[in-house]
Short mmCIF file of C-alpha atoms in Angstrom, two decimals:
data_model
loop_
_atom_site.label_atom_id
_atom_site.label_comp_id
_atom_site.label_asym_id
_atom_site.label_seq_id
_atom_site.Cartn_x
_atom_site.Cartn_y
_atom_site.Cartn_z
CA MET E 1 -11.44 5.01 8.46
CA ARG E 2 -13.50 4.88 5.30
CA ILE E 3 -12.61 2.35 2.70
CA ARG E 4 -14.46 0.92 -0.27
CA VAL E 5 -13.97 -2.61 -1.66
CA SER E 6 -15.91 -4.09 -4.30
CA ASN E 7 -18.20 -6.69 -3.72
CA GLU E 8 -15.99 -9.16 -3.60
CA GLU E 9 -12.83 -8.09 -2.26
CA HIS E 10 -15.28 -7.16 1.01
CA GLY E 11 -16.08 -11.68 0.75
CA GLU E 12 -12.50 -12.07 1.09
CA ILE E 13 -11.91 -9.67 4.13
CA ARG E 14 -14.46 -11.11 5.29
CA ALA E 15 -13.64 -15.02 4.71
CA ALA E 16 -10.99 -14.26 5.58
CA ALA E 17 -11.23 -12.12 8.86
CA THR E 18 -13.90 -14.72 10.15
CA GLN E 19 -10.86 -18.13 9.09
CA ALA E 20 -9.03 -15.92 11.38
CA GLY E 21 -11.41 -15.86 13.72
CA MET E 22 -11.19 -11.98 14.44
CA ALA E 23 -13.67 -9.06 13.73
CA TYR E 24 -13.56 -7.77 10.01
CA SER E 25 -12.16 -4.32 10.91
CA ALA E 26 -9.51 -6.10 13.21
CA PHE E 27 -8.03 -8.34 10.43
CA ILE E 28 -8.02 -5.42 8.61
CA VAL E 29 -5.98 -3.46 11.40
CA ARG E 30 -3.84 -6.40 12.13
CA THR E 31 -3.13 -7.12 8.14
CA VAL E 32 -2.80 -3.43 7.50
CA ARG E 33 -0.08 -2.91 10.40
CA ALA E 34 1.86 -6.31 9.66
CA ALA E 35 2.28 -5.22 6.11
CA ILE E 36 3.60 -1.97 7.24
CA ARG E 37 6.24 -4.29 9.69
CA ASP E 38 7.19 -5.84 6.85
CA GLN E 39 7.42 -3.19 4.14
CA LYS E 40 11.47 -2.65 3.49
CA PRO E 41 13.77 -0.25 4.70
CA ILE E 42 14.54 2.89 1.71
CA ASP E 43 17.23 2.22 0.39
CA GLY E 44 19.92 4.00 1.17
CA ALA E 45 21.10 5.10 -2.37
CA LEU E 46 17.37 6.37 -3.02
CA PHE E 47 17.50 8.97 -0.12
CA GLU E 48 21.14 9.89 -1.49
CA LEU E 49 19.12 10.22 -4.66
CA HIS E 50 16.12 12.45 -3.38
CA LYS E 51 19.09 14.41 -1.75
CA GLU E 52 20.22 15.39 -4.35
CA LEU E 53 16.58 16.27 -6.64
CA ARG E 54 15.94 18.81 -3.02
CA ASN E 55 19.04 20.14 -3.62
CA ALA E 56 18.55 20.52 -7.74
CA SER E 57 15.03 22.10 -6.48
CA ARG E 58 16.04 24.67 -4.52
CA GLN E 59 19.07 25.68 -6.61
CA VAL E 60 16.46 26.03 -10.24
CA ASN E 61 13.92 27.87 -7.18
CA ALA E 62 16.86 30.62 -7.19
CA VAL E 63 17.33 31.10 -10.19
CA GLY E 64 14.11 31.48 -10.86
CA VAL E 65 14.27 34.46 -8.31
CA ASN E 66 17.21 35.59 -9.96
CA LEU E 67 15.73 35.35 -13.98
CA ASN E 68 12.58 37.44 -12.50
CA GLN E 69 15.35 40.22 -10.48
CA LEU E 70 17.04 40.60 -14.15
CA ALA E 71 13.69 40.43 -16.50
CA ARG E 72 12.71 43.41 -13.82
CA PHE E 73 15.90 45.18 -14.07
CA ALA E 74 15.93 45.02 -18.30
CA ASN E 75 12.62 45.74 -17.90
CA THR E 76 12.88 49.19 -16.05
CA HIS E 77 16.15 49.99 -17.70
CA GLY E 78 15.74 48.61 -21.27
CA THR E 79 19.44 46.83 -21.16
CA THR E 80 20.50 43.27 -20.67
CA PRO E 81 22.48 42.35 -17.28
CA GLU E 82 25.70 40.78 -18.71
CA ALA E 83 25.18 38.87 -15.85
CA LEU E 84 22.74 36.97 -17.62
CA ALA E 85 24.70 34.90 -19.93
CA TRP E 86 26.36 33.48 -16.58
CA LEU E 87 22.69 32.72 -15.72
CA ALA E 88 20.83 31.27 -18.04
CA GLU E 89 24.39 28.97 -18.49
CA TYR E 90 23.94 27.94 -14.22
CA CYS E 91 20.45 27.10 -14.61
CA PHE E 92 20.85 24.84 -17.68
CA ARG E 93 23.85 23.09 -15.56
CA VAL E 94 21.27 22.60 -12.74
CA VAL E 95 18.59 21.58 -14.78
CA ARG E 96 20.68 19.06 -17.41
CA GLU E 97 22.27 17.44 -13.35
CA ALA E 98 18.67 17.21 -12.24
CA GLU E 99 17.30 15.25 -14.81
CA ALA E 100 20.88 12.43 -14.75
CA VAL E 101 19.27 12.08 -11.19
CA ILE E 102 15.91 11.16 -12.18
CA ILE E 103 16.81 8.69 -14.68
CA ARG E 104 19.58 7.49 -11.67
CA LEU E 105 16.02 7.49 -9.52
CA GLY E 106 14.29 5.63 -12.14
CA ARG E 107 16.78 2.61 -12.80
CA ARG E 108 17.35 1.83 -9.46
CA LEU E 109 12.63 1.52 -9.38
CA PRO E 110 10.92 -1.65 -8.95
#
């Protein structure tokens, strides 16, 4: 693994490794692993918001597929299908729900 650090950071890391009585690379590995262990678990509410966003994303994708099918129908037959108004309203509703989840998620982030 290769990492880039400034000359100042390199000196700080070397000095800390020397002070700990460890090889440079061993010190880095130990420090990174300690940082990983110290990470807080994902907030359950954030996990739920993420699930909602994934669901909204799937719904928007499905709407996009349907809109493509309706556009193909309109181009082929020269008419607009009745389902277009309903699908457009559904699309707007899904996007509004996704935006609401994004706002709630944003409020929970540091």
